[in-house]
Amino acid sequence: MAVPFLDLKAQYLQIKDEVKPEIEDVLETCYYVLGPKVKNFEEKFAALCGVKHCVALSSGTAAVHGMIWATDLPAGSGLITPPNTFTATAEGIVLAGHVPVFVDADPVTWNLSPEKTEEFLAGCSSTGKPVDPKTGAVIKGIVGVDLYGQPADYKALQKIADKYGLFLYEDAAQSHDGSRFGQMTGSFGDVASFSFYPGKNMGAYGEGGAITTDNDEIAARMRTLRDHGSQEKYFYNFIGHNYRMSAFQGAVLGVKTKYIHQWNSNRIAAAARYNSLLKDLPVQLPVTVHDTRHVFHLYAIHTPQRNELREYLAGMKIGAGLHYPEPLHTQKAYEYLGYRKGDFPVCEKNAYENMTLPMFPELTEEQQIEVASGMKDFFKRG
Ligand SMILES: Cc1ncc(COP(=O)(O)O)c(C=O)c1O
């Protein structure tokens, strides 16, 4: 039996009777950009995250860029982030005019390590303010990433941010409706960013993103930045961008906000089933840390044999992904920062040994048994 990595059609079929009239409404009212559908979505999503503001944007990349831009740091500030993330995290830092400062991840959660962050900051703060020894950038912030759907340790990161007077940002592109310490993703730190790319836990039918925050000033600045720095038509307070959300995506996401919790609960149940099906195999399984709702955007296992295993599964028509196969610090685009292979061993292990298994809310037990039996066969053959 073929098992796809992702099945977007299965979810569409569940909600199509609700989505179609919403899309029809956009067509009939001709309110194609922002407008009532986007506003309705913003209100619902802010409530889901437990924050005052959600500002809907055109993509998750716009959201990472926007959340950093909206905090108005001095040009060339350093922002700490892990290199085992999608390029958009570091790209957003660069697009906002700043410098990514990489720190290694935790070997259990694969999220930014608070211990290594603290150690790094302690080592580069002799003058009283932390300065990145590689680039000379004064460090002004930390961008945590909720990799695979597990929120980073924001309690520890907030303590560090407070100690050094840094902004704390959350890249929550993979963790809609996740939580840690009883607090929802999107509500940690100063401001968070989300992606609604179709394959995300809460995916639009095209590109989409948002920032969420309790900070009135950041939210107001983001609303202006997404619309060319304008609050009043034809008058511009500063240089902005066109990062407005399409009304079609607002309409779809407004419907999906109702279902995301249940869909994520299905993912969590599927992850538990994988854990039990795969427990005797020589692979590192994902760990959900205490007091955390890990929403399993991706179910990532680790093995040094992942390329051979992935090929074997592909032969059985089982889809498996790599998230991500090369860390950012060894990518050509970030060469100018001066890092080398070997600098971040945990992120490198994550990159070279991870493989992500089929995961979506409608994944069946039968499909998971098929994936597990393919993996068992592979290891039995040696
Ligand atoms: C961690 C992370 N940040 C940012 C993004 C960027 O989102 P988008 O693809 O919507 O621009 C993604 C999307 O893959 C992501 O996984």
mmCIF file of C-alpha atoms and ligand atoms in Angstrom:
data_model
loop_
_atom_site.group_PDB
_atom_site.id
_atom_site.type_symbol
_atom_site.label_atom_id
_atom_site.label_comp_id
_atom_site.label_asym_id
_atom_site.label_seq_id
_atom_site.Cartn_x
_atom_site.Cartn_y
_atom_site.Cartn_z
ATOM 1 C CA MET A 1 0.000 0.000 0.000
ATOM 2 C CA ALA A 2 1.365 3.434 -0.952
ATOM 3 C CA VAL A 3 1.470 5.923 1.940
ATOM 4 C CA PRO A 4 1.807 9.607 1.029
ATOM 5 C CA PHE A 5 3.923 11.939 3.125
ATOM 6 C CA LEU A 6 1.000 14.365 3.272
ATOM 7 C CA ASP A 7 -2.627 14.193 2.113
ATOM 8 C CA LEU A 8 -4.163 17.640 1.754
ATOM 9 C CA LYS A 9 -7.184 16.360 -0.155
ATOM 10 C CA ALA A 10 -8.432 14.297 2.819
ATOM 11 C CA GLN A 11 -8.710 17.451 4.907
ATOM 12 C CA TYR A 12 -10.271 19.511 2.136
ATOM 13 C CA LEU A 13 -13.036 16.915 1.730
ATOM 14 C CA GLN A 14 -13.960 17.298 5.420
ATOM 15 C CA ILE A 15 -14.487 21.039 5.274
ATOM 16 C CA LYS A 16 -15.298 21.803 1.668
ATOM 17 C CA ASP A 17 -18.983 22.481 2.368
ATOM 18 C CA GLU A 18 -17.959 25.175 4.827
ATOM 19 C CA VAL A 19 -15.087 26.605 2.814
ATOM 20 C CA LYS A 20 -16.849 26.960 -0.531
ATOM 21 C CA PRO A 21 -19.496 29.493 0.632
ATOM 22 C CA GLU A 22 -16.727 31.493 2.349
ATOM 23 C CA ILE A 23 -14.754 31.646 -0.920
ATOM 24 C CA GLU A 24 -17.950 32.470 -2.786
ATOM 25 C CA ASP A 25 -18.507 35.381 -0.389
ATOM 26 C CA VAL A 26 -15.092 36.811 -1.271
ATOM 27 C CA LEU A 27 -15.897 36.482 -4.962
ATOM 28 C CA GLU A 28 -19.299 38.133 -4.565
ATOM 29 C CA THR A 29 -18.150 41.011 -2.344
ATOM 30 C CA CYS A 30 -14.962 41.581 -4.417
ATOM 31 C CA TYR A 31 -13.112 42.336 -1.182
ATOM 32 C CA TYR A 32 -10.011 40.450 -2.276
ATOM 33 C CA VAL A 33 -7.275 41.805 -0.002
ATOM 34 C CA LEU A 34 -7.543 42.089 3.833
ATOM 35 C CA GLY A 35 -11.179 43.112 4.600
ATOM 36 C CA PRO A 36 -13.762 41.336 6.768
ATOM 37 C CA LYS A 37 -12.613 37.749 6.131
ATOM 38 C CA VAL A 38 -9.049 38.532 7.202
ATOM 39 C CA LYS A 39 -10.237 40.561 10.188
ATOM 40 C CA ASN A 40 -12.475 37.715 11.326
ATOM 41 C CA PHE A 41 -9.546 35.305 11.038
ATOM 42 C CA GLU A 42 -7.229 37.650 12.956
ATOM 43 C CA GLU A 43 -9.690 37.833 15.852
ATOM 44 C CA LYS A 44 -10.146 34.071 15.994
ATOM 45 C CA PHE A 45 -6.439 33.316 15.755
ATOM 46 C CA ALA A 46 -5.498 35.882 18.429
ATOM 47 C CA ALA A 47 -8.056 34.204 20.730
ATOM 48 C CA LEU A 48 -6.586 30.768 19.961
ATOM 49 C CA CYS A 49 -3.099 31.997 20.891
ATOM 50 C CA GLY A 50 -4.396 33.835 23.960
ATOM 51 C CA VAL A 51 -2.981 37.220 22.873
ATOM 52 C CA LYS A 52 -4.414 40.663 22.113
ATOM 53 C CA HIS A 53 -3.251 40.962 18.510
ATOM 54 C CA CYS A 54 -2.906 38.903 15.374
ATOM 55 C CA VAL A 55 -1.756 40.698 12.221
ATOM 56 C CA ALA A 56 -2.326 38.566 9.123
ATOM 57 C CA LEU A 57 0.370 38.633 6.461
ATOM 58 C CA SER A 58 1.153 37.233 3.028
ATOM 59 C CA SER A 59 3.507 34.395 4.113
ATOM 60 C CA GLY A 60 5.444 32.927 7.012
ATOM 61 C CA THR A 61 8.621 34.449 5.603
ATOM 62 C CA ALA A 62 6.955 37.884 5.646
ATOM 63 C CA ALA A 63 5.955 37.109 9.238
ATOM 64 C CA VAL A 64 9.497 36.315 10.438
ATOM 65 C CA HIS A 65 10.823 39.359 8.645
ATOM 66 C CA GLY A 66 7.898 41.482 9.840
ATOM 67 C CA MET A 67 8.054 40.547 13.524
ATOM 68 C CA ILE A 68 11.730 41.475 13.701
ATOM 69 C CA TRP A 69 11.279 44.603 11.577
ATOM 70 C CA ALA A 70 8.390 45.720 13.781
ATOM 71 C CA THR A 71 10.610 45.750 16.881
ATOM 72 C CA ASP A 72 12.743 48.462 15.261
ATOM 73 C CA LEU A 73 16.207 47.364 16.433
ATOM 74 C CA PRO A 74 19.341 49.341 15.510
ATOM 75 C CA ALA A 75 20.619 48.267 12.062
ATOM 76 C CA GLY A 76 23.099 45.392 12.164
ATOM 77 C CA SER A 77 21.938 43.923 15.496
ATOM 78 C CA GLY A 78 22.806 40.300 16.234
ATOM 79 C CA LEU A 79 19.965 37.825 16.773
ATOM 80 C CA ILE A 80 20.631 34.390 18.210
ATOM 81 C CA THR A 81 18.892 31.501 16.468
ATOM 82 C CA PRO A 82 19.597 27.788 15.875
ATOM 83 C CA PRO A 83 20.976 26.793 12.447
ATOM 84 C CA ASN A 84 18.719 23.697 12.234
ATOM 85 C CA THR A 85 15.675 25.479 10.901
ATOM 86 C CA PHE A 86 14.119 26.432 7.596
ATOM 87 C CA THR A 87 16.096 29.207 5.937
ATOM 88 C CA ALA A 88 13.249 31.707 6.418
ATOM 89 C CA THR A 89 14.097 32.055 10.144
ATOM 90 C CA ALA A 90 17.586 33.392 9.416
ATOM 91 C CA GLU A 91 16.446 35.041 6.184
ATOM 92 C CA GLY A 92 13.930 37.096 8.164
ATOM 93 C CA ILE A 93 16.756 38.338 10.395
ATOM 94 C CA VAL A 94 18.839 39.329 7.366
ATOM 95 C CA LEU A 95 15.885 40.921 5.527
ATOM 96 C CA ALA A 96 15.274 43.097 8.604
ATOM 97 C CA GLY A 97 18.876 44.340 8.314
ATOM 98 C CA HIS A 98 20.406 42.219 11.074
ATOM 99 C CA VAL A 99 22.885 39.411 11.633
ATOM 100 C CA PRO A 100 22.042 35.777 12.462
ATOM 101 C CA VAL A 101 24.157 34.522 15.362
ATOM 102 C CA PHE A 102 23.946 30.741 15.494
ATOM 103 C CA VAL A 103 23.844 28.717 18.709
ATOM 104 C CA ASP A 104 23.496 24.919 18.863
ATOM 105 C CA ALA A 105 20.339 22.964 19.658
ATOM 106 C CA ASP A 106 19.361 20.605 22.458
ATOM 107 C CA PRO A 107 19.969 16.922 21.536
ATOM 108 C CA VAL A 108 16.597 15.742 22.893
ATOM 109 C CA THR A 109 14.161 18.329 21.495
ATOM 110 C CA TRP A 110 16.336 19.692 18.626
ATOM 111 C CA ASN A 111 15.233 23.188 19.721
ATOM 112 C CA LEU A 112 17.579 26.063 20.608
ATOM 113 C CA SER A 113 19.481 25.079 23.754
ATOM 114 C CA PRO A 114 19.008 27.611 26.590
ATOM 115 C CA GLU A 115 22.177 26.278 28.261
ATOM 116 C CA LYS A 116 24.288 26.879 25.151
ATOM 117 C CA THR A 117 22.643 30.274 24.630
ATOM 118 C CA GLU A 118 23.533 31.314 28.180
ATOM 119 C CA GLU A 119 27.057 29.931 27.820
ATOM 120 C CA PHE A 120 27.538 31.802 24.537
ATOM 121 C CA LEU A 121 26.228 35.097 25.941
ATOM 122 C CA ALA A 122 28.329 34.776 29.095
ATOM 123 C CA GLY A 123 31.385 34.262 26.887
ATOM 124 C CA CYS A 124 30.841 37.357 24.749
ATOM 125 C CA SER A 125 29.642 39.909 27.315
ATOM 126 C CA SER A 126 32.933 41.042 28.877
ATOM 127 C CA THR A 127 32.304 44.684 27.884
ATOM 128 C CA GLY A 128 28.900 44.692 29.589
ATOM 129 C CA LYS A 129 26.972 44.212 26.356
ATOM 130 C CA PRO A 130 27.028 40.973 24.365
ATOM 131 C CA VAL A 131 28.957 41.244 21.098
ATOM 132 C CA ASP A 132 29.133 38.396 18.578
ATOM 133 C CA PRO A 133 32.875 37.639 18.282
ATOM 134 C CA LYS A 134 32.492 36.524 14.647
ATOM 135 C CA THR A 135 30.715 39.552 13.190
ATOM 136 C CA GLY A 136 31.009 42.259 15.850
ATOM 137 C CA ALA A 137 27.219 42.613 15.943
ATOM 138 C CA VAL A 138 25.760 43.719 19.275
ATOM 139 C CA ILE A 139 23.282 41.020 20.277
ATOM 140 C CA LYS A 140 19.762 42.337 20.736
ATOM 141 C CA GLY A 141 17.513 39.330 20.490
ATOM 142 C CA ILE A 142 16.845 35.595 20.515
ATOM 143 C CA VAL A 143 14.662 33.900 17.891
ATOM 144 C CA GLY A 144 13.414 30.530 19.165
ATOM 145 C CA VAL A 145 11.987 28.020 16.693
ATOM 146 C CA ASP A 146 9.326 25.428 17.567
ATOM 147 C CA LEU A 147 10.904 22.740 15.422
ATOM 148 C CA TYR A 148 8.637 19.889 14.285
ATOM 149 C CA GLY A 149 5.766 21.321 16.383
ATOM 150 C CA GLN A 150 7.366 21.239 19.855
ATOM 151 C CA PRO A 151 7.552 24.683 21.522
ATOM 152 C CA ALA A 152 11.081 25.683 22.520
ATOM 153 C CA ASP A 153 11.905 26.233 26.201
ATOM 154 C CA TYR A 154 10.678 29.839 26.382
ATOM 155 C CA LYS A 155 10.683 29.914 30.192
ATOM 156 C CA ALA A 156 14.459 29.461 30.189
ATOM 157 C CA LEU A 157 14.969 31.642 27.099
ATOM 158 C CA GLN A 158 12.899 34.471 28.640
ATOM 159 C CA LYS A 159 15.100 34.414 31.759
ATOM 160 C CA ILE A 160 18.175 34.792 29.553
ATOM 161 C CA ALA A 161 16.522 37.523 27.461
ATOM 162 C CA ASP A 162 15.632 39.436 30.639
ATOM 163 C CA LYS A 163 19.132 39.061 32.053
ATOM 164 C CA TYR A 164 20.798 40.479 28.922
ATOM 165 C CA GLY A 165 18.029 42.931 27.946
ATOM 166 C CA LEU A 166 17.160 41.108 24.706
ATOM 167 C CA PHE A 167 13.967 40.808 22.671
ATOM 168 C CA LEU A 168 12.561 37.285 22.528
ATOM 169 C CA TYR A 169 10.898 36.161 19.287
ATOM 170 C CA GLU A 170 9.101 32.884 18.574
ATOM 171 C CA ASP A 171 9.112 31.317 15.109
ATOM 172 C CA ALA A 172 5.940 29.272 15.546
ATOM 173 C CA ALA A 173 5.582 28.341 11.854
ATOM 174 C CA GLN A 174 5.360 24.651 12.799
ATOM 175 C CA SER A 175 3.452 24.780 16.090
ATOM 176 C CA HIS A 176 -0.055 26.264 15.712
ATOM 177 C CA ASP A 177 -2.115 25.353 18.794
ATOM 178 C CA GLY A 178 0.902 23.907 20.607
ATOM 179 C CA SER A 179 1.568 24.796 24.233
ATOM 180 C CA ARG A 180 4.165 24.548 26.961
ATOM 181 C CA PHE A 181 3.852 25.268 30.694
ATOM 182 C CA GLY A 182 0.112 25.790 30.004
ATOM 183 C CA GLN A 183 0.885 28.681 27.639
ATOM 184 C CA MET A 184 -0.047 28.691 23.958
ATOM 185 C CA THR A 185 2.435 29.044 21.121
ATOM 186 C CA GLY A 186 2.208 32.530 19.682
ATOM 187 C CA SER A 187 2.134 34.008 23.183
ATOM 188 C CA PHE A 188 5.758 33.532 24.230
ATOM 189 C CA GLY A 189 8.317 36.325 24.291
ATOM 190 C CA ASP A 190 7.610 39.709 22.712
ATOM 191 C CA VAL A 191 6.143 38.559 19.410
ATOM 192 C CA ALA A 192 5.656 35.365 17.395
ATOM 193 C CA SER A 193 5.397 34.508 13.711
ATOM 194 C CA PHE A 194 3.311 31.826 11.977
ATOM 195 C CA SER A 195 3.246 30.320 8.504
ATOM 196 C CA PHE A 196 0.048 29.065 6.890
ATOM 197 C CA TYR A 197 1.779 27.428 3.942
ATOM 198 C CA PRO A 198 -0.557 24.630 2.710
ATOM 199 C CA GLY A 199 1.427 21.779 4.294
ATOM 200 C CA LYS A 200 1.554 23.386 7.743
ATOM 201 C CA ASN A 201 -0.716 22.125 10.584
ATOM 202 C CA MET A 202 -3.010 25.029 9.778
ATOM 203 C CA GLY A 203 -2.526 25.546 6.065
ATOM 204 C CA ALA A 204 -4.125 28.083 3.761
ATOM 205 C CA TYR A 205 -4.984 27.322 0.127
ATOM 206 C CA GLY A 206 -2.007 29.371 -0.985
ATOM 207 C CA GLU A 207 0.529 31.499 0.895
ATOM 208 C CA GLY A 208 -0.209 33.037 4.300
ATOM 209 C CA GLY A 209 1.379 34.093 7.575
ATOM 210 C CA ALA A 210 0.747 36.157 10.714
ATOM 211 C CA ILE A 211 2.368 37.661 13.753
ATOM 212 C CA THR A 212 0.820 37.451 17.211
ATOM 213 C CA THR A 213 1.640 39.631 20.202
ATOM 214 C CA ASP A 214 0.319 41.306 23.338
ATOM 215 C CA ASN A 215 2.396 44.378 22.568
ATOM 216 C CA ASP A 216 0.205 47.207 21.155
ATOM 217 C CA GLU A 217 3.154 49.064 19.654
ATOM 218 C CA ILE A 218 4.582 46.057 17.790
ATOM 219 C CA ALA A 219 1.123 45.164 16.441
ATOM 220 C CA ALA A 220 0.431 48.718 15.269
ATOM 221 C CA ARG A 221 3.815 48.971 13.581
ATOM 222 C CA MET A 222 3.291 45.619 11.843
ATOM 223 C CA ARG A 223 -0.138 46.713 10.527
ATOM 224 C CA THR A 224 1.501 49.773 9.024
ATOM 225 C CA LEU A 225 4.555 47.916 7.665
ATOM 226 C CA ARG A 226 2.408 45.322 5.886
ATOM 227 C CA ASP A 227 0.738 48.138 3.965
ATOM 228 C CA HIS A 228 3.673 50.222 2.658
ATOM 229 C CA GLY A 229 4.191 52.094 5.943
ATOM 230 C CA SER A 230 0.808 53.700 5.458
ATOM 231 C CA GLN A 231 -2.024 54.351 7.915
ATOM 232 C CA GLU A 232 -3.862 56.688 5.628
ATOM 233 C CA LYS A 233 -4.160 55.999 1.896
ATOM 234 C CA TYR A 234 -1.451 57.778 -0.162
ATOM 235 C CA PHE A 235 0.444 58.932 2.966
ATOM 236 C CA TYR A 236 3.528 57.009 4.124
ATOM 237 C CA ASN A 237 5.048 57.227 7.585
ATOM 238 C CA PHE A 238 7.998 55.014 6.713
ATOM 239 C CA ILE A 239 9.182 52.491 4.149
ATOM 240 C CA GLY A 240 7.146 49.317 4.440
ATOM 241 C CA HIS A 241 6.218 46.463 2.140
ATOM 242 C CA ASN A 242 3.200 44.789 0.614
ATOM 243 C CA TYR A 243 2.719 41.933 3.091
ATOM 244 C CA ARG A 244 -1.123 41.978 3.126
ATOM 245 C CA MET A 245 -3.026 38.704 3.362
ATOM 246 C CA SER A 246 -5.355 37.677 0.531
ATOM 247 C CA ALA A 247 -9.032 37.594 1.563
ATOM 248 C CA PHE A 248 -9.327 34.088 0.075
ATOM 249 C CA GLN A 249 -6.730 32.840 2.563
ATOM 250 C CA GLY A 250 -8.431 34.710 5.429
ATOM 251 C CA ALA A 251 -11.693 32.985 4.486
ATOM 252 C CA VAL A 252 -10.109 29.501 4.488
ATOM 253 C CA LEU A 253 -8.168 30.091 7.706
ATOM 254 C CA GLY A 254 -11.261 31.471 9.458
ATOM 255 C CA VAL A 255 -12.879 28.056 8.938
ATOM 256 C CA LYS A 256 -9.749 26.082 9.838
ATOM 257 C CA THR A 257 -9.293 27.865 13.185
ATOM 258 C CA LYS A 258 -12.312 25.872 14.440
ATOM 259 C CA TYR A 259 -10.723 22.525 13.603
ATOM 260 C CA ILE A 260 -7.030 22.943 14.339
ATOM 261 C CA HIS A 261 -7.238 21.639 17.916
ATOM 262 C CA GLN A 262 -8.914 18.388 16.894
ATOM 263 C CA TRP A 263 -6.610 17.934 13.907
ATOM 264 C CA ASN A 264 -3.596 18.347 16.160
ATOM 265 C CA SER A 265 -5.038 15.866 18.664
ATOM 266 C CA ASN A 266 -5.226 13.373 15.767
ATOM 267 C CA ARG A 267 -1.545 14.065 14.972
ATOM 268 C CA ILE A 268 -0.593 13.515 18.629
ATOM 269 C CA ALA A 269 -2.464 10.175 18.648
ATOM 270 C CA ALA A 270 -0.717 9.168 15.403
ATOM 271 C CA ALA A 271 2.661 10.077 16.937
ATOM 272 C CA ALA A 272 1.913 7.901 19.983
ATOM 273 C CA ARG A 273 1.033 5.040 17.617
ATOM 274 C CA TYR A 274 4.334 5.450 15.736
ATOM 275 C CA ASN A 275 6.174 5.493 19.095
ATOM 276 C CA SER A 276 4.758 2.135 19.993
ATOM 277 C CA LEU A 277 5.110 0.589 16.510
ATOM 278 C CA LEU A 278 8.765 1.655 16.199
ATOM 279 C CA LYS A 279 9.976 1.270 19.781
ATOM 280 C CA ASP A 280 12.186 -1.761 19.139
ATOM 281 C CA LEU A 281 13.963 -0.358 16.071
ATOM 282 C CA PRO A 282 17.502 1.094 16.245
ATOM 283 C CA VAL A 283 16.299 4.659 15.603
ATOM 284 C CA GLN A 284 16.011 7.721 17.857
ATOM 285 C CA LEU A 285 12.309 8.526 18.265
ATOM 286 C CA PRO A 286 10.958 12.028 18.987
ATOM 287 C CA VAL A 287 10.571 13.011 22.647
ATOM 288 C CA THR A 288 7.793 15.236 23.964
ATOM 289 C CA VAL A 289 9.091 17.058 27.025
ATOM 290 C CA HIS A 290 7.106 17.515 30.244
ATOM 291 C CA ASP A 291 4.081 19.850 30.303
ATOM 292 C CA THR A 292 4.114 20.325 26.538
ATOM 293 C CA ARG A 293 1.613 19.940 23.710
ATOM 294 C CA HIS A 294 3.937 18.945 20.834
ATOM 295 C CA VAL A 295 1.653 19.189 17.793
ATOM 296 C CA PHE A 296 3.767 17.014 15.493
ATOM 297 C CA HIS A 297 3.921 19.115 12.380
ATOM 298 C CA LEU A 298 6.575 16.518 11.572
ATOM 299 C CA TYR A 299 7.356 13.146 13.118
ATOM 300 C CA ALA A 300 11.153 13.051 12.884
ATOM 301 C CA ILE A 301 13.254 9.993 13.620
ATOM 302 C CA HIS A 302 17.067 9.896 13.571
ATOM 303 C CA THR A 303 19.392 7.200 12.264
ATOM 304 C CA PRO A 304 22.796 7.279 10.554
ATOM 305 C CA GLN A 305 21.207 5.025 7.887
ATOM 306 C CA ARG A 306 18.468 7.474 6.982
ATOM 307 C CA ASN A 307 19.406 7.823 3.275
ATOM 308 C CA GLU A 308 19.297 4.066 2.688
ATOM 309 C CA LEU A 309 16.116 3.745 4.771
ATOM 310 C CA ARG A 310 14.425 6.558 2.876
ATOM 311 C CA GLU A 311 15.322 4.966 -0.431
ATOM 312 C CA TYR A 312 14.003 1.612 0.757
ATOM 313 C CA LEU A 313 10.684 3.182 1.779
ATOM 314 C CA ALA A 314 10.477 5.078 -1.508
ATOM 315 C CA GLY A 315 10.692 1.667 -3.233
ATOM 316 C CA MET A 316 7.517 0.735 -1.314
ATOM 317 C CA LYS A 317 5.884 4.054 -2.325
ATOM 318 C CA ILE A 318 6.073 5.377 1.233
ATOM 319 C CA GLY A 319 6.826 9.090 1.347
ATOM 320 C CA ALA A 320 9.472 10.314 3.811
ATOM 321 C CA GLY A 321 10.989 13.792 4.077
ATOM 322 C CA LEU A 322 14.196 15.491 5.262
ATOM 323 C CA HIS A 323 13.745 18.473 7.577
ATOM 324 C CA TYR A 324 16.296 19.727 6.966
ATOM 325 C CA PRO A 325 19.203 17.934 5.214
ATOM 326 C CA GLU A 326 21.821 20.706 5.570
ATOM 327 C CA PRO A 327 22.079 23.150 8.497
ATOM 328 C CA LEU A 328 22.134 26.858 7.713
ATOM 329 C CA HIS A 329 25.680 27.547 8.961
ATOM 330 C CA THR A 330 27.168 25.345 6.208
ATOM 331 C CA GLN A 331 24.941 26.712 3.427
ATOM 332 C CA LYS A 332 26.411 28.978 0.744
ATOM 333 C CA ALA A 333 23.940 31.766 1.543
ATOM 334 C CA TYR A 334 25.331 32.105 5.084
ATOM 335 C CA GLU A 335 29.016 31.564 4.233
ATOM 336 C CA TYR A 336 29.693 35.263 4.860
ATOM 337 C CA LEU A 337 29.019 34.749 8.579
ATOM 338 C CA GLY A 338 32.215 32.677 8.863
ATOM 339 C CA TYR A 339 30.979 29.407 10.376
ATOM 340 C CA ARG A 340 32.439 25.986 9.572
ATOM 341 C CA LYS A 341 31.278 22.385 9.600
ATOM 342 C CA GLY A 342 31.759 21.049 13.128
ATOM 343 C CA ASP A 343 30.679 24.300 14.825
ATOM 344 C CA PHE A 344 27.244 22.974 15.880
ATOM 345 C CA PRO A 345 27.414 19.173 16.353
ATOM 346 C CA VAL A 346 23.800 18.712 17.496
ATOM 347 C CA CYS A 347 22.353 20.654 14.559
ATOM 348 C CA GLU A 348 24.657 18.741 12.218
ATOM 349 C CA LYS A 349 23.526 15.376 13.602
ATOM 350 C CA ASN A 350 19.949 16.576 13.246
ATOM 351 C CA ALA A 351 20.555 17.513 9.601
ATOM 352 C CA TYR A 352 22.455 14.396 8.540
ATOM 353 C CA GLU A 353 20.419 11.790 10.422
ATOM 354 C CA ASN A 354 16.809 13.019 10.412
ATOM 355 C CA MET A 355 13.994 11.532 8.397
ATOM 356 C CA THR A 356 10.363 12.587 8.707
ATOM 357 C CA LEU A 357 7.596 9.990 8.371
ATOM 358 C CA PRO A 358 4.134 10.439 6.842
ATOM 359 C CA MET A 359 2.152 12.664 9.242
ATOM 360 C CA PHE A 360 -1.221 14.324 8.807
ATOM 361 C CA PRO A 361 -4.419 14.293 10.901
ATOM 362 C CA GLU A 362 -6.195 11.764 8.691
ATOM 363 C CA LEU A 363 -3.306 9.241 8.685
ATOM 364 C CA THR A 364 -4.805 5.789 9.396
ATOM 365 C CA GLU A 365 -3.544 3.033 11.668
ATOM 366 C CA GLU A 366 -3.298 0.800 8.594
ATOM 367 C CA GLN A 367 -1.041 3.317 6.856
ATOM 368 C CA GLN A 368 1.158 3.602 9.955
ATOM 369 C CA ILE A 369 1.471 -0.184 10.223
ATOM 370 C CA GLU A 370 2.608 -0.210 6.588
ATOM 371 C CA VAL A 371 5.291 2.427 7.327
ATOM 372 C CA ALA A 372 6.455 0.515 10.410
ATOM 373 C CA SER A 373 6.609 -2.823 8.597
ATOM 374 C CA GLY A 374 8.700 -1.225 5.816
ATOM 375 C CA MET A 375 11.111 0.079 8.446
ATOM 376 C CA LYS A 376 11.258 -3.269 10.250
ATOM 377 C CA ASP A 377 12.020 -5.063 6.967
ATOM 378 C CA PHE A 378 14.801 -2.608 6.223
ATOM 379 C CA PHE A 379 16.566 -3.187 9.547
ATOM 380 C CA LYS A 380 15.993 -6.967 9.413
ATOM 381 C CA ARG A 381 17.814 -7.148 6.078
ATOM 382 C CA GLY A 382 20.782 -5.411 7.707
HETATM 383 C C1 LIG B 1 10.397 27.364 10.881
HETATM 384 C C2 LIG B 1 9.842 28.085 9.684
HETATM 385 N N1 LIG B 1 9.932 29.423 9.638
HETATM 386 C C3 LIG B 1 9.441 30.129 8.608
HETATM 387 C C4 LIG B 1 8.834 29.501 7.536
HETATM 388 C C5 LIG B 1 8.410 30.319 6.358
HETATM 389 O O1 LIG B 1 7.065 30.205 6.040
HETATM 390 P P1 LIG B 1 6.509 30.376 4.548
HETATM 391 O O2 LIG B 1 6.885 29.165 3.771
HETATM 392 O O3 LIG B 1 5.031 30.503 4.761
HETATM 393 O O4 LIG B 1 7.091 31.610 3.981
HETATM 394 C C6 LIG B 1 8.688 28.113 7.553
HETATM 395 C C7 LIG B 1 8.030 27.418 6.445
HETATM 396 O O5 LIG B 1 8.404 26.391 5.968
HETATM 397 C C8 LIG B 1 9.209 27.382 8.656
HETATM 398 O O6 LIG B 1 9.118 26.047 8.717
#
